[in-house]
Amino acid sequence: AQKVTQAQTEISVVEKEDVTLDCVYETRDTTYYLFWYKQPPSGELVFLIRRNSFDEQNEISGRYSWNFQKSTSSFNFTITASQVVDSAVYFCALSPPSGTYKYIFGTGTRLKVLA
Amino acid sequence: ETGVTQTPRHLVMGMTNKKSLKCEQHLGHNAMYWYKQSAKKPLELMFVYNFKEQTENNSVPSRFSPECPNSSHLFLHLHTLQPEDSALYLCASSQALTSGNTIYFGEGSWLTVV
């Protein structure tokens, strides 16, 4: 079975704190892709990152960083020095080799950054 | 500016009305999707089109009728909806259907059925 679990339903932090959003996935495929999306209150899901299963290098983009660990089937997302504009729902997704329309989304983590 | 635009952003309709949601993508993609996002439920894939041809209908009730006249435009025709159909409807596109293609979403159409 393929599954994405985002166990943290909601997280609240104070501005400038660092926060990590967890994503754990299950798949028997050796080739797959992982994604993170941000959904602000306006509704649009904004693409943040794509990672393939053969690339375990961590990625940093400004205040955002991602830690991919195949050994624990995790693809965690860290926001450093959080800002109020980071408040949103964040989704992790798994794309199996069978095609993009088989994207498996997690249930999302709502992040609230308080001023 | 988003590469996938949806109109209207907000829609309130009665159960006997007929309305349509429109989506246009400016990314040159070949695949387009409709997703439904209800409160406290995971994202649900509704329909998939590839080069204007429907490739997936995820057991969606017939009161939702998609139309894809070309690779850039996608419609969702709505008729005799139920209150439980109230949700955020997201249009999306990707270059292709093969694994690893990034799906890009529009801002969504918030639908309320009264």
Tab-separated table of C-alpha atoms in Angstrom:
chain	number	residue	atom	x	y	z
A	1	ALA	CA	0.000	0.000	0.000
A	2	GLN	CA	1.097	3.555	-0.633
A	3	LYS	CA	0.456	6.177	1.934
A	4	VAL	CA	1.593	9.585	3.125
A	5	THR	CA	1.245	10.463	6.781
A	6	GLN	CA	1.456	13.931	8.198
A	7	ALA	CA	0.871	13.252	11.849
A	8	GLN	CA	0.928	16.888	12.911
A	9	THR	CA	-2.532	18.259	12.289
A	10	GLU	CA	-1.779	21.771	13.505
A	11	ILE	CA	1.313	23.541	14.785
A	12	SER	CA	1.524	26.994	16.322
A	13	VAL	CA	4.787	28.838	16.692
A	14	VAL	CA	5.813	32.352	17.501
A	15	GLU	CA	7.431	34.378	14.770
A	16	LYS	CA	11.168	33.764	14.322
A	17	GLU	CA	10.981	30.283	15.761
A	18	ASP	CA	12.133	27.345	13.648
A	19	VAL	CA	9.539	24.703	12.874
A	20	THR	CA	9.711	21.255	11.293
A	21	LEU	CA	6.814	19.644	9.508
A	22	ASP	CA	6.972	15.867	9.366
A	23	CYS	CA	6.129	13.664	6.414
A	24	VAL	CA	6.362	9.889	6.462
A	25	TYR	CA	5.560	7.853	3.380
A	26	GLU	CA	5.025	4.218	2.538
A	27	THR	CA	5.759	2.648	-0.817
A	28	ARG	CA	7.249	-0.528	-2.203
A	29	ASP	CA	8.421	1.215	-5.333
A	30	THR	CA	12.108	1.985	-5.700
A	31	THR	CA	11.444	4.916	-8.005
A	32	TYR	CA	9.130	7.626	-6.819
A	33	TYR	CA	8.909	11.351	-6.282
A	34	LEU	CA	8.065	13.388	-3.242
A	35	PHE	CA	6.600	16.874	-3.159
A	36	TRP	CA	5.722	19.625	-0.749
A	37	TYR	CA	2.976	22.165	-1.395
A	38	LYS	CA	1.858	25.215	0.547
A	39	GLN	CA	-1.801	26.219	0.688
A	40	PRO	CA	-2.364	29.731	2.054
A	41	PRO	CA	-5.888	30.823	3.050
A	42	SER	CA	-6.552	31.993	-0.508
A	43	GLY	CA	-6.752	28.354	-1.588
A	44	GLU	CA	-4.073	27.806	-4.206
A	45	LEU	CA	-1.669	24.949	-3.643
A	46	VAL	CA	1.771	26.375	-4.284
A	47	PHE	CA	4.481	23.969	-5.373
A	48	LEU	CA	7.553	24.137	-3.135
A	49	ILE	CA	9.822	21.230	-3.985
A	50	ARG	CA	10.114	17.967	-5.863
A	51	ARG	CA	12.584	15.259	-4.888
A	52	ASN	CA	13.198	11.921	-6.595
A	53	SER	CA	13.928	8.788	-4.645
A	54	PHE	CA	17.510	8.565	-5.840
A	55	ASP	CA	18.513	11.960	-4.589
A	56	GLU	CA	18.929	12.009	-0.848
A	57	GLN	CA	20.759	15.270	-0.661
A	58	ASN	CA	19.147	17.758	1.594
A	59	GLU	CA	17.917	20.911	-0.030
A	60	ILE	CA	17.911	24.465	1.184
A	61	SER	CA	16.046	27.353	-0.365
A	62	GLY	CA	16.230	30.521	1.646
A	63	ARG	CA	14.517	29.873	4.968
A	64	TYR	CA	13.181	26.527	3.751
A	65	SER	CA	15.038	23.241	3.987
A	66	TRP	CA	14.111	19.652	3.348
A	67	ASN	CA	15.554	16.520	4.887
A	68	PHE	CA	14.978	13.360	2.858
A	69	GLN	CA	15.858	10.079	4.565
A	70	LYS	CA	15.011	6.886	2.747
A	71	SER	CA	16.037	4.786	5.732
A	72	THR	CA	13.145	6.177	7.733
A	73	SER	CA	10.886	6.950	4.739
A	74	SER	CA	10.673	10.550	5.775
A	75	PHE	CA	10.759	13.837	3.917
A	76	ASN	CA	10.624	16.546	6.538
A	77	PHE	CA	10.339	20.263	5.917
A	78	THR	CA	11.902	22.899	8.140
A	79	ILE	CA	11.169	26.601	8.121
A	80	THR	CA	13.861	28.660	9.791
A	81	ALA	CA	12.980	31.961	11.458
A	82	SER	CA	9.293	31.570	10.672
A	83	GLN	CA	7.223	34.539	9.579
A	84	VAL	CA	3.515	35.275	9.736
A	85	VAL	CA	3.340	34.842	5.943
A	86	ASP	CA	4.350	31.219	6.434
A	87	SER	CA	0.954	30.547	8.004
A	88	ALA	CA	-0.711	28.015	5.719
A	89	VAL	CA	-1.547	24.370	5.326
A	90	TYR	CA	1.378	22.346	4.050
A	91	PHE	CA	0.895	19.143	2.097
A	92	CYS	CA	3.359	16.389	1.416
A	93	ALA	CA	2.682	14.172	-1.608
A	94	LEU	CA	4.045	10.991	-3.143
A	95	SER	CA	4.068	10.339	-6.876
A	96	PRO	CA	4.472	6.651	-7.653
A	97	PRO	CA	5.821	5.375	-10.981
A	98	SER	CA	2.297	4.676	-12.260
A	99	GLY	CA	1.658	8.316	-13.081
A	100	THR	CA	1.021	11.812	-11.847
A	101	TYR	CA	-2.692	11.280	-11.414
A	102	LYS	CA	-1.832	8.743	-8.767
A	103	TYR	CA	-0.399	11.436	-6.541
A	104	ILE	CA	-1.005	10.511	-2.937
A	105	PHE	CA	-1.441	13.504	-0.690
A	106	GLY	CA	-1.060	13.637	3.041
A	107	THR	CA	-3.826	15.222	5.067
A	108	GLY	CA	-1.805	18.383	5.577
A	109	THR	CA	-0.345	20.256	8.522
A	110	ARG	CA	-1.804	23.632	9.422
A	111	LEU	CA	0.946	25.993	10.515
A	112	LYS	CA	0.057	29.111	12.452
A	113	VAL	CA	2.815	31.632	12.966
A	114	LEU	CA	1.915	34.155	15.620
A	115	ALA	CA	3.324	37.662	15.648
B	1	GLU	CA	0.865	35.642	-11.724
B	2	THR	CA	-0.342	32.086	-11.430
B	3	GLY	CA	0.061	29.769	-14.404
B	4	VAL	CA	-3.358	28.227	-13.777
B	5	THR	CA	-6.312	30.560	-13.454
B	6	GLN	CA	-9.773	29.656	-12.285
B	7	THR	CA	-13.055	31.518	-12.465
B	8	PRO	CA	-15.149	32.253	-10.608
B	9	ARG	CA	-13.237	32.302	-7.346
B	10	HIS	CA	-16.435	32.110	-5.349
B	11	LEU	CA	-19.796	30.682	-6.358
B	12	VAL	CA	-23.045	30.250	-4.460
B	13	MET	CA	-25.672	28.196	-6.197
B	14	GLY	CA	-28.996	26.618	-5.446
B	15	MET	CA	-29.563	22.924	-5.807
B	16	THR	CA	-31.544	23.394	-8.999
B	17	ASN	CA	-29.084	25.740	-10.680
B	18	LYS	CA	-26.680	25.001	-13.483
B	19	LYS	CA	-23.305	26.672	-13.370
B	20	SER	CA	-19.812	26.092	-14.690
B	21	LEU	CA	-16.310	26.454	-13.340
B	22	LYS	CA	-13.643	27.505	-15.778
B	23	CYS	CA	-9.929	26.815	-15.749
B	24	GLU	CA	-7.169	27.982	-18.048
B	25	GLN	CA	-3.523	27.070	-17.903
B	26	HIS	CA	-0.790	29.202	-19.449
B	27	LEU	CA	2.038	26.728	-18.959
B	28	GLY	CA	1.854	24.792	-22.197
B	29	HIS	CA	0.979	21.630	-20.339
B	30	ASN	CA	-0.792	18.636	-21.812
B	31	ALA	CA	-2.592	17.255	-18.790
B	32	MET	CA	-5.294	18.921	-16.701
B	33	TYR	CA	-7.069	17.868	-13.546
B	34	TRP	CA	-10.018	18.654	-11.310
B	35	TYR	CA	-9.629	18.059	-7.595
B	36	LYS	CA	-12.148	18.502	-4.803
B	37	GLN	CA	-11.104	19.645	-1.359
B	38	SER	CA	-13.708	19.386	1.379
B	39	ALA	CA	-13.237	20.476	4.951
B	40	LYS	CA	-11.323	17.915	6.990
B	41	LYS	CA	-10.992	15.508	4.059
B	42	PRO	CA	-7.995	14.697	1.876
B	43	LEU	CA	-7.717	16.085	-1.598
B	44	GLU	CA	-9.851	14.037	-3.966
B	45	LEU	CA	-8.944	13.590	-7.603
B	46	MET	CA	-12.056	13.908	-9.749
B	47	PHE	CA	-11.062	13.957	-13.401
B	48	VAL	CA	-7.914	13.801	-15.500
B	49	TYR	CA	-7.506	14.893	-19.108
B	50	ASN	CA	-4.486	14.281	-21.296
B	51	PHE	CA	-4.312	15.979	-24.693
B	52	LYS	CA	-8.045	16.780	-24.330
B	53	GLU	CA	-8.979	13.153	-23.739
B	54	GLN	CA	-10.394	12.058	-20.420
B	55	THR	CA	-8.177	9.430	-18.855
B	56	GLU	CA	-9.627	9.249	-15.379
B	57	ASN	CA	-13.052	9.612	-13.844
B	58	ASN	CA	-12.709	8.826	-10.201
B	59	SER	CA	-16.288	7.614	-9.670
B	60	VAL	CA	-17.609	11.146	-9.707
B	61	PRO	CA	-21.415	11.583	-9.696
B	62	SER	CA	-22.911	12.579	-13.028
B	63	ARG	CA	-24.058	15.928	-11.638
B	64	PHE	CA	-20.433	16.945	-12.262
B	65	SER	CA	-19.670	17.042	-15.972
B	66	PRO	CA	-16.190	17.966	-17.201
B	67	GLU	CA	-15.316	19.398	-20.567
B	68	CYS	CA	-11.888	19.898	-22.096
B	69	PRO	CA	-12.078	21.669	-25.460
B	70	ASN	CA	-8.294	21.939	-25.764
B	71	SER	CA	-5.179	21.364	-23.694
B	72	SER	CA	-5.351	24.830	-22.173
B	73	HIS	CA	-8.944	24.950	-21.022
B	74	LEU	CA	-10.974	22.830	-18.666
B	75	PHE	CA	-14.533	23.274	-17.472
B	76	LEU	CA	-16.577	21.667	-14.764
B	77	HIS	CA	-20.294	21.881	-15.416
B	78	LEU	CA	-22.441	21.661	-12.326
B	79	HIS	CA	-26.122	20.810	-12.124
B	80	THR	CA	-28.526	19.711	-9.406
B	81	LEU	CA	-25.797	19.707	-6.801
B	82	GLN	CA	-26.241	18.778	-3.175
B	83	PRO	CA	-25.146	20.766	-0.112
B	84	GLU	CA	-22.427	18.185	0.526
B	85	ASP	CA	-20.869	19.216	-2.770
B	86	SER	CA	-19.871	22.497	-1.164
B	87	ALA	CA	-16.079	22.530	-1.309
B	88	LEU	CA	-13.020	24.087	-2.855
B	89	TYR	CA	-12.588	22.882	-6.428
B	90	LEU	CA	-9.030	23.017	-7.642
B	91	CYS	CA	-7.927	22.869	-11.222
B	92	ALA	CA	-4.380	21.786	-11.979
B	93	SER	CA	-2.086	20.933	-14.847
B	94	SER	CA	1.129	19.088	-15.540
B	95	GLN	CA	3.390	18.702	-18.530
B	96	ALA	CA	2.558	15.026	-18.809
B	97	LEU	CA	1.009	12.170	-16.871
B	98	THR	CA	4.241	10.307	-16.281
B	99	SER	CA	5.534	9.993	-12.770
B	100	GLY	CA	7.557	12.853	-11.442
B	101	ASN	CA	5.796	15.567	-13.368
B	102	THR	CA	4.933	18.410	-11.077
B	103	ILE	CA	1.278	19.287	-10.781
B	104	TYR	CA	0.590	23.017	-10.684
B	105	PHE	CA	-2.626	24.183	-9.108
B	106	GLY	CA	-4.899	27.138	-9.598
B	107	GLU	CA	-6.295	29.258	-6.793
B	108	GLY	CA	-9.463	27.243	-6.631
B	109	SER	CA	-13.159	27.968	-6.852
B	110	TRP	CA	-14.988	28.060	-3.546
B	111	LEU	CA	-18.406	26.535	-4.136
B	112	THR	CA	-21.330	26.784	-1.750
B	113	VAL	CA	-24.522	24.884	-2.522
B	114	VAL	CA	-27.590	26.174	-0.711
